[in-house]
Amino acid sequence: MYRERPSRLDGAVLWTWTGERLGGVGVLPDGCMDLMWSEGRLLVAGPDTRTHVPGNPAAGHVGLRFAPGDAPGVLGVPAHELRDQRVELAALWPAARVRRLTERLSEAPDQAAALEELAVRAAADTPGPDPLLRAVVQALNAGRTVAAAADAAGLGVRRLHRRSLDAFGYGPKTLARILRLRRALALVRAGLPYAEAAVAAGCADQAHLAREMRALAGTTLSAYTASAKSWTALPSGSSTTA
């Protein structure tokens, strides 16, 4: 079962997943990065450009999904360096520090809460989220163009592209496509017909949405909808190990 709740860390989500497979549903790209505890290891899930198919959840996984653009500042690594990857936290932080954190989580009675505390403390030692990039995410998620989002944030398009690579792992056009697809799929899961969901989310038509589904999710709308019906709580952006 997959469950999530808002984290104490601003904009983040704390999630747990155990006990059953996702079937045909993978974890769709979302512009986010995750800090995860899986089978005694601390891992980082980089930003995805395609659907990630998770492995067996029987052992249980917990994770903290940062808001788009926030993780690089906390983890100390540009997002594009981890694009489409799952890496050990020890590859990013000093090994001795990660060993201490791993021991602490191993002994914790509530590993989800312990992971959240780890992230909260790490974030406290950083300057915090970039308000300009948060404004960009908000504008793109509202369906505004990249040029309009850049202008609203007071950034040129080229400068926004460079900053987006570091913050999100890809350029703002890719992020806009990913956010639009997720808006459309949320409407589909809510019961809206494909054509209406496509237009409401900002696609030209149903065919446009179908092409984006193939390109970003690697599946069809009908296959996704059939798989989603078997889930009571679909992951909205979590990532697990392969």
PDB file of C-alpha atoms in Angstrom:
ATOM      1  CA  MET A   1       0.000   0.000   0.000  1.00  0.00           C
ATOM      2  CA  TYR A   2       1.224   3.466  -0.850  1.00  0.00           C
ATOM      3  CA  ARG A   3       0.532   6.301   1.597  1.00  0.00           C
ATOM      4  CA  GLU A   4       1.719   9.873   1.787  1.00  0.00           C
ATOM      5  CA  ARG A   5       1.285  12.944   3.942  1.00  0.00           C
ATOM      6  CA  PRO A   6       2.583  16.520   3.903  1.00  0.00           C
ATOM      7  CA  SER A   7       5.991  16.802   5.520  1.00  0.00           C
ATOM      8  CA  ARG A   8       7.146  19.262   8.145  1.00  0.00           C
ATOM      9  CA  LEU A   9       9.628  20.374   5.491  1.00  0.00           C
ATOM     10  CA  ASP A  10       7.984  23.094   3.438  1.00  0.00           C
ATOM     11  CA  GLY A  11       6.495  21.750   0.216  1.00  0.00           C
ATOM     12  CA  ALA A  12       7.752  18.193   0.747  1.00  0.00           C
ATOM     13  CA  VAL A  13       5.774  14.960   1.032  1.00  0.00           C
ATOM     14  CA  LEU A  14       6.596  11.998   3.282  1.00  0.00           C
ATOM     15  CA  TRP A  15       5.607   8.635   1.786  1.00  0.00           C
ATOM     16  CA  THR A  16       5.662   4.931   2.597  1.00  0.00           C
ATOM     17  CA  TRP A  17       5.156   2.004   0.275  1.00  0.00           C
ATOM     18  CA  THR A  18       5.011  -1.675   1.147  1.00  0.00           C
ATOM     19  CA  GLY A  19       3.138  -4.898   0.656  1.00  0.00           C
ATOM     20  CA  GLU A  20       2.148  -4.928  -3.002  1.00  0.00           C
ATOM     21  CA  ARG A  21       3.485  -4.259  -6.445  1.00  0.00           C
ATOM     22  CA  LEU A  22       2.392  -1.421  -8.665  1.00  0.00           C
ATOM     23  CA  GLY A  23       1.322  -3.794 -11.428  1.00  0.00           C
ATOM     24  CA  GLY A  24       1.565  -1.947 -14.720  1.00  0.00           C
ATOM     25  CA  VAL A  25       1.785   1.488 -13.117  1.00  0.00           C
ATOM     26  CA  GLY A  26       5.211   3.048 -12.905  1.00  0.00           C
ATOM     27  CA  VAL A  27       6.254   6.226 -11.153  1.00  0.00           C
ATOM     28  CA  LEU A  28       5.799   9.087 -13.574  1.00  0.00           C
ATOM     29  CA  PRO A  29       8.225  12.015 -13.906  1.00  0.00           C
ATOM     30  CA  ASP A  30       7.294  14.904 -11.637  1.00  0.00           C
ATOM     31  CA  GLY A  31      10.201  17.361 -11.480  1.00  0.00           C
ATOM     32  CA  CYS A  32      11.051  16.186  -7.964  1.00  0.00           C
ATOM     33  CA  MET A  33      13.852  14.353  -6.178  1.00  0.00           C
ATOM     34  CA  ASP A  34      13.456  11.944  -3.252  1.00  0.00           C
ATOM     35  CA  LEU A  35      15.530  10.987  -0.230  1.00  0.00           C
ATOM     36  CA  MET A  36      14.737   7.331   0.512  1.00  0.00           C
ATOM     37  CA  TRP A  37      15.300   4.615   3.097  1.00  0.00           C
ATOM     38  CA  SER A  38      15.245   1.201   1.440  1.00  0.00           C
ATOM     39  CA  GLU A  39      16.443  -2.105   2.860  1.00  0.00           C
ATOM     40  CA  GLY A  40      18.877  -0.498   5.244  1.00  0.00           C
ATOM     41  CA  ARG A  41      20.261   2.019   2.759  1.00  0.00           C
ATOM     42  CA  LEU A  42      19.914   5.766   2.304  1.00  0.00           C
ATOM     43  CA  LEU A  43      19.334   6.555  -1.367  1.00  0.00           C
ATOM     44  CA  VAL A  44      18.587   9.546  -3.536  1.00  0.00           C
ATOM     45  CA  ALA A  45      16.233   9.358  -6.509  1.00  0.00           C
ATOM     46  CA  GLY A  46      17.168  11.905  -9.127  1.00  0.00           C
ATOM     47  CA  PRO A  47      14.654  13.663 -11.369  1.00  0.00           C
ATOM     48  CA  ASP A  48      13.111  11.342 -13.942  1.00  0.00           C
ATOM     49  CA  THR A  49      12.567  12.092 -17.604  1.00  0.00           C
ATOM     50  CA  ARG A  50      10.646   8.846 -18.106  1.00  0.00           C
ATOM     51  CA  THR A  51       8.539   6.481 -16.038  1.00  0.00           C
ATOM     52  CA  HIS A  52      10.500   4.552 -13.426  1.00  0.00           C
ATOM     53  CA  VAL A  53       9.401   0.958 -12.855  1.00  0.00           C
ATOM     54  CA  PRO A  54       9.972   0.127  -9.182  1.00  0.00           C
ATOM     55  CA  GLY A  55      11.080  -3.205  -7.787  1.00  0.00           C
ATOM     56  CA  ASN A  56       9.584  -5.458  -5.148  1.00  0.00           C
ATOM     57  CA  PRO A  57       8.193  -3.393  -2.238  1.00  0.00           C
ATOM     58  CA  ALA A  58       7.903  -6.346   0.134  1.00  0.00           C
ATOM     59  CA  ALA A  59      10.718  -5.079   2.359  1.00  0.00           C
ATOM     60  CA  GLY A  60       9.085  -1.654   2.573  1.00  0.00           C
ATOM     61  CA  HIS A  61      10.344   1.737   1.513  1.00  0.00           C
ATOM     62  CA  VAL A  62       9.972   5.194   2.989  1.00  0.00           C
ATOM     63  CA  GLY A  63      10.863   8.430   1.306  1.00  0.00           C
ATOM     64  CA  LEU A  64      10.706  12.168   1.437  1.00  0.00           C
ATOM     65  CA  ARG A  65       9.823  13.821  -1.856  1.00  0.00           C
ATOM     66  CA  PHE A  66      11.164  17.370  -2.015  1.00  0.00           C
ATOM     67  CA  ALA A  67       9.236  20.106  -3.763  1.00  0.00           C
ATOM     68  CA  PRO A  68      10.464  20.650  -7.333  1.00  0.00           C
ATOM     69  CA  GLY A  69      13.808  22.435  -7.282  1.00  0.00           C
ATOM     70  CA  ASP A  70      14.400  22.168  -3.522  1.00  0.00           C
ATOM     71  CA  ALA A  71      16.493  18.992  -3.209  1.00  0.00           C
ATOM     72  CA  PRO A  72      19.722  20.187  -4.861  1.00  0.00           C
ATOM     73  CA  GLY A  73      20.213  22.874  -2.230  1.00  0.00           C
ATOM     74  CA  VAL A  74      19.747  20.367   0.590  1.00  0.00           C
ATOM     75  CA  LEU A  75      21.724  17.516  -0.947  1.00  0.00           C
ATOM     76  CA  GLY A  76      24.479  19.680  -2.386  1.00  0.00           C
ATOM     77  CA  VAL A  77      24.385  18.374  -5.953  1.00  0.00           C
ATOM     78  CA  PRO A  78      22.919  19.831  -9.175  1.00  0.00           C
ATOM     79  CA  ALA A  79      19.812  17.929 -10.200  1.00  0.00           C
ATOM     80  CA  HIS A  80      21.016  17.227 -13.726  1.00  0.00           C
ATOM     81  CA  GLU A  81      23.915  15.153 -12.346  1.00  0.00           C
ATOM     82  CA  LEU A  82      21.381  12.670 -10.925  1.00  0.00           C
ATOM     83  CA  ARG A  83      18.874  12.704 -13.786  1.00  0.00           C
ATOM     84  CA  ASP A  84      17.228   9.277 -14.228  1.00  0.00           C
ATOM     85  CA  GLN A  85      19.435   7.773 -11.505  1.00  0.00           C
ATOM     86  CA  ARG A  86      19.110   6.199  -8.037  1.00  0.00           C
ATOM     87  CA  VAL A  87      22.325   6.651  -6.060  1.00  0.00           C
ATOM     88  CA  GLU A  88      23.601   5.988  -2.559  1.00  0.00           C
ATOM     89  CA  LEU A  89      23.565   9.056  -0.330  1.00  0.00           C
ATOM     90  CA  ALA A  90      27.169   8.147   0.547  1.00  0.00           C
ATOM     91  CA  ALA A  91      28.105   9.086  -3.028  1.00  0.00           C
ATOM     92  CA  LEU A  92      27.017  12.662  -2.267  1.00  0.00           C
ATOM     93  CA  TRP A  93      27.795  13.124   1.438  1.00  0.00           C
ATOM     94  CA  PRO A  94      30.810  12.056   3.517  1.00  0.00           C
ATOM     95  CA  ALA A  95      30.714   8.297   4.118  1.00  0.00           C
ATOM     96  CA  ALA A  96      31.193   8.634   7.889  1.00  0.00           C
ATOM     97  CA  ARG A  97      28.210  10.974   8.131  1.00  0.00           C
ATOM     98  CA  VAL A  98      26.025   8.625   6.118  1.00  0.00           C
ATOM     99  CA  ARG A  99      27.079   5.660   8.287  1.00  0.00           C
ATOM    100  CA  ARG A 100      25.958   7.528  11.398  1.00  0.00           C
ATOM    101  CA  LEU A 101      22.652   8.440   9.785  1.00  0.00           C
ATOM    102  CA  THR A 102      22.132   4.870   8.582  1.00  0.00           C
ATOM    103  CA  GLU A 103      22.684   3.528  12.102  1.00  0.00           C
ATOM    104  CA  ARG A 104      20.251   6.103  13.483  1.00  0.00           C
ATOM    105  CA  LEU A 105      17.530   5.153  11.006  1.00  0.00           C
ATOM    106  CA  SER A 106      18.132   1.420  11.527  1.00  0.00           C
ATOM    107  CA  GLU A 107      17.448   1.836  15.243  1.00  0.00           C
ATOM    108  CA  ALA A 108      14.528   4.243  14.909  1.00  0.00           C
ATOM    109  CA  PRO A 109      11.072   2.932  15.913  1.00  0.00           C
ATOM    110  CA  ASP A 110       9.489   5.120  13.220  1.00  0.00           C
ATOM    111  CA  GLN A 111      11.791   5.229  10.216  1.00  0.00           C
ATOM    112  CA  ALA A 112       9.577   7.574   8.232  1.00  0.00           C
ATOM    113  CA  ALA A 113       9.684  10.141  11.035  1.00  0.00           C
ATOM    114  CA  ALA A 114      13.436   9.644  11.416  1.00  0.00           C
ATOM    115  CA  LEU A 115      13.976  10.195   7.688  1.00  0.00           C
ATOM    116  CA  GLU A 116      11.876  13.331   7.822  1.00  0.00           C
ATOM    117  CA  GLU A 117      13.906  14.634  10.766  1.00  0.00           C
ATOM    118  CA  LEU A 118      17.105  13.975   8.813  1.00  0.00           C
ATOM    119  CA  ALA A 119      15.830  16.057   5.901  1.00  0.00           C
ATOM    120  CA  VAL A 120      14.543  18.849   8.140  1.00  0.00           C
ATOM    121  CA  ARG A 121      17.911  19.154   9.878  1.00  0.00           C
ATOM    122  CA  ALA A 122      19.812  19.090   6.607  1.00  0.00           C
ATOM    123  CA  ALA A 123      17.563  21.783   5.155  1.00  0.00           C
ATOM    124  CA  ALA A 124      18.099  23.968   8.231  1.00  0.00           C
ATOM    125  CA  ASP A 125      21.769  24.279   7.274  1.00  0.00           C
ATOM    126  CA  THR A 126      20.984  25.608   3.775  1.00  0.00           C
ATOM    127  CA  PRO A 127      19.754  29.000   2.520  1.00  0.00           C
ATOM    128  CA  GLY A 128      16.340  27.504   1.774  1.00  0.00           C
ATOM    129  CA  PRO A 129      14.172  27.253  -1.356  1.00  0.00           C
ATOM    130  CA  ASP A 130      14.727  29.750  -4.145  1.00  0.00           C
ATOM    131  CA  PRO A 131      11.562  31.875  -4.333  1.00  0.00           C
ATOM    132  CA  LEU A 132      12.168  32.641  -8.013  1.00  0.00           C
ATOM    133  CA  LEU A 133      12.268  28.967  -8.951  1.00  0.00           C
ATOM    134  CA  ARG A 134       9.186  28.277  -6.867  1.00  0.00           C
ATOM    135  CA  ALA A 135       7.441  31.046  -8.782  1.00  0.00           C
ATOM    136  CA  VAL A 136       8.526  29.419 -12.039  1.00  0.00           C
ATOM    137  CA  VAL A 137       7.068  26.060 -10.964  1.00  0.00           C
ATOM    138  CA  GLN A 138       3.827  27.732  -9.957  1.00  0.00           C
ATOM    139  CA  ALA A 139       3.583  29.567 -13.277  1.00  0.00           C
ATOM    140  CA  LEU A 140       4.343  26.483 -15.373  1.00  0.00           C
ATOM    141  CA  ASN A 141       1.915  24.376 -13.370  1.00  0.00           C
ATOM    142  CA  ALA A 142      -0.744  27.001 -14.063  1.00  0.00           C
ATOM    143  CA  GLY A 143      -0.177  26.456 -17.773  1.00  0.00           C
ATOM    144  CA  ARG A 144       1.842  29.584 -18.529  1.00  0.00           C
ATOM    145  CA  THR A 145       4.498  29.496 -21.225  1.00  0.00           C
ATOM    146  CA  VAL A 146       8.203  29.255 -20.432  1.00  0.00           C
ATOM    147  CA  ALA A 147       8.696  32.811 -21.671  1.00  0.00           C
ATOM    148  CA  ALA A 148       5.904  34.091 -19.434  1.00  0.00           C
ATOM    149  CA  ALA A 149       7.247  32.169 -16.432  1.00  0.00           C
ATOM    150  CA  ALA A 150      10.746  33.529 -17.024  1.00  0.00           C
ATOM    151  CA  ASP A 151       9.430  37.060 -17.377  1.00  0.00           C
ATOM    152  CA  ALA A 152       7.350  36.802 -14.199  1.00  0.00           C
ATOM    153  CA  ALA A 153      10.431  35.613 -12.291  1.00  0.00           C
ATOM    154  CA  GLY A 154      12.588  38.365 -13.756  1.00  0.00           C
ATOM    155  CA  LEU A 155      14.832  35.885 -15.548  1.00  0.00           C
ATOM    156  CA  GLY A 156      15.779  35.643 -19.189  1.00  0.00           C
ATOM    157  CA  VAL A 157      14.817  32.413 -20.945  1.00  0.00           C
ATOM    158  CA  ARG A 158      18.452  31.311 -21.317  1.00  0.00           C
ATOM    159  CA  ARG A 159      19.243  32.065 -17.692  1.00  0.00           C
ATOM    160  CA  LEU A 160      16.121  30.202 -16.603  1.00  0.00           C
ATOM    161  CA  HIS A 161      17.214  27.195 -18.658  1.00  0.00           C
ATOM    162  CA  ARG A 162      20.618  27.084 -16.936  1.00  0.00           C
ATOM    163  CA  ARG A 163      19.087  27.414 -13.494  1.00  0.00           C
ATOM    164  CA  SER A 164      16.436  24.826 -14.311  1.00  0.00           C
ATOM    165  CA  LEU A 165      19.058  22.217 -15.170  1.00  0.00           C
ATOM    166  CA  ASP A 166      20.585  22.641 -11.716  1.00  0.00           C
ATOM    167  CA  ALA A 167      17.252  22.800  -9.890  1.00  0.00           C
ATOM    168  CA  PHE A 168      14.998  20.375 -11.765  1.00  0.00           C
ATOM    169  CA  GLY A 169      17.392  18.245 -13.778  1.00  0.00           C
ATOM    170  CA  TYR A 170      16.067  19.430 -17.156  1.00  0.00           C
ATOM    171  CA  GLY A 171      15.001  22.591 -18.894  1.00  0.00           C
ATOM    172  CA  PRO A 172      11.776  24.480 -18.188  1.00  0.00           C
ATOM    173  CA  LYS A 173      10.100  23.222 -21.376  1.00  0.00           C
ATOM    174  CA  THR A 174      10.504  19.630 -20.215  1.00  0.00           C
ATOM    175  CA  LEU A 175       9.291  20.539 -16.745  1.00  0.00           C
ATOM    176  CA  ALA A 176       6.243  22.257 -18.243  1.00  0.00           C
ATOM    177  CA  ARG A 177       5.406  19.136 -20.289  1.00  0.00           C
ATOM    178  CA  ILE A 178       5.756  16.904 -17.216  1.00  0.00           C
ATOM    179  CA  LEU A 179       3.550  19.133 -15.072  1.00  0.00           C
ATOM    180  CA  ARG A 180       0.939  19.351 -17.840  1.00  0.00           C
ATOM    181  CA  LEU A 181       0.835  15.565 -18.194  1.00  0.00           C
ATOM    182  CA  ARG A 182       0.364  15.141 -14.460  1.00  0.00           C
ATOM    183  CA  ARG A 183      -2.469  17.683 -14.458  1.00  0.00           C
ATOM    184  CA  ALA A 184      -4.179  15.798 -17.255  1.00  0.00           C
ATOM    185  CA  LEU A 185      -3.816  12.420 -15.558  1.00  0.00           C
ATOM    186  CA  ALA A 186      -5.176  13.813 -12.293  1.00  0.00           C
ATOM    187  CA  LEU A 187      -8.274  14.921 -14.206  1.00  0.00           C
ATOM    188  CA  VAL A 188      -8.554  11.521 -15.892  1.00  0.00           C
ATOM    189  CA  ARG A 189      -8.366   9.760 -12.511  1.00  0.00           C
ATOM    190  CA  ALA A 190     -11.082  12.113 -11.280  1.00  0.00           C
ATOM    191  CA  GLY A 191     -13.345  10.824 -14.056  1.00  0.00           C
ATOM    192  CA  LEU A 192     -13.006  13.449 -16.773  1.00  0.00           C
ATOM    193  CA  PRO A 193     -13.035  12.055 -20.349  1.00  0.00           C
ATOM    194  CA  TYR A 194      -9.665  12.042 -22.085  1.00  0.00           C
ATOM    195  CA  ALA A 195     -10.506  14.817 -24.544  1.00  0.00           C
ATOM    196  CA  GLU A 196     -11.797  17.153 -21.831  1.00  0.00           C
ATOM    197  CA  ALA A 197      -8.885  16.394 -19.526  1.00  0.00           C
ATOM    198  CA  ALA A 198      -6.429  17.099 -22.340  1.00  0.00           C
ATOM    199  CA  VAL A 199      -7.809  20.540 -23.110  1.00  0.00           C
ATOM    200  CA  ALA A 200      -8.298  21.464 -19.450  1.00  0.00           C
ATOM    201  CA  ALA A 201      -4.679  20.584 -18.712  1.00  0.00           C
ATOM    202  CA  GLY A 202      -3.364  22.661 -21.602  1.00  0.00           C
ATOM    203  CA  CYS A 203      -2.924  20.138 -24.424  1.00  0.00           C
ATOM    204  CA  ALA A 204      -4.195  20.988 -27.889  1.00  0.00           C
ATOM    205  CA  ASP A 205      -6.432  17.926 -27.991  1.00  0.00           C
ATOM    206  CA  GLN A 206      -6.665  14.266 -26.968  1.00  0.00           C
ATOM    207  CA  ALA A 207      -4.154  13.214 -29.644  1.00  0.00           C
ATOM    208  CA  HIS A 208      -1.618  15.656 -28.204  1.00  0.00           C
ATOM    209  CA  LEU A 209      -2.127  14.190 -24.731  1.00  0.00           C
ATOM    210  CA  ALA A 210      -1.769  10.654 -26.107  1.00  0.00           C
ATOM    211  CA  ARG A 211       1.574  11.569 -27.716  1.00  0.00           C
ATOM    212  CA  GLU A 212       2.846  13.101 -24.484  1.00  0.00           C
ATOM    213  CA  MET A 213       1.728  10.019 -22.582  1.00  0.00           C
ATOM    214  CA  ARG A 214       3.761   7.824 -24.912  1.00  0.00           C
ATOM    215  CA  ALA A 215       6.805  10.102 -24.806  1.00  0.00           C
ATOM    216  CA  LEU A 216       6.954  10.745 -21.057  1.00  0.00           C
ATOM    217  CA  ALA A 217       5.208   7.729 -19.529  1.00  0.00           C
ATOM    218  CA  GLY A 218       5.923   5.058 -22.133  1.00  0.00           C
ATOM    219  CA  THR A 219       2.347   3.817 -22.156  1.00  0.00           C
ATOM    220  CA  THR A 220      -1.135   4.671 -23.433  1.00  0.00           C
ATOM    221  CA  LEU A 221      -3.911   6.523 -21.681  1.00  0.00           C
ATOM    222  CA  SER A 222      -6.136   3.448 -21.628  1.00  0.00           C
ATOM    223  CA  ALA A 223      -3.370   1.214 -20.228  1.00  0.00           C
ATOM    224  CA  TYR A 224      -2.567   3.764 -17.542  1.00  0.00           C
ATOM    225  CA  THR A 225      -6.222   4.155 -16.572  1.00  0.00           C
ATOM    226  CA  ALA A 226      -6.721   0.379 -16.362  1.00  0.00           C
ATOM    227  CA  SER A 227      -3.672  -0.010 -14.129  1.00  0.00           C
ATOM    228  CA  ALA A 228      -4.596   2.967 -11.985  1.00  0.00           C
ATOM    229  CA  LYS A 229      -7.964   1.447 -11.125  1.00  0.00           C
ATOM    230  CA  SER A 230      -6.172  -1.256  -9.133  1.00  0.00           C
ATOM    231  CA  TRP A 231      -4.689   1.341  -6.818  1.00  0.00           C
ATOM    232  CA  THR A 232      -6.446   3.142  -4.014  1.00  0.00           C
ATOM    233  CA  ALA A 233      -3.603   5.647  -3.646  1.00  0.00           C
ATOM    234  CA  LEU A 234      -1.416   6.117  -6.688  1.00  0.00           C
ATOM    235  CA  PRO A 235       2.059   7.486  -6.140  1.00  0.00           C
ATOM    236  CA  SER A 236       2.012  11.124  -7.083  1.00  0.00           C
ATOM    237  CA  GLY A 237       5.732  11.379  -7.437  1.00  0.00           C
ATOM    238  CA  SER A 238       7.508   8.933  -5.176  1.00  0.00           C
ATOM    239  CA  SER A 239      10.397   6.815  -6.354  1.00  0.00           C
ATOM    240  CA  THR A 240      11.671   3.436  -5.321  1.00  0.00           C
ATOM    241  CA  THR A 241      14.663   1.337  -6.144  1.00  0.00           C
ATOM    242  CA  ALA A 242      14.739  -0.839  -9.209  1.00  0.00           C
TER     243      ALA A 242
END
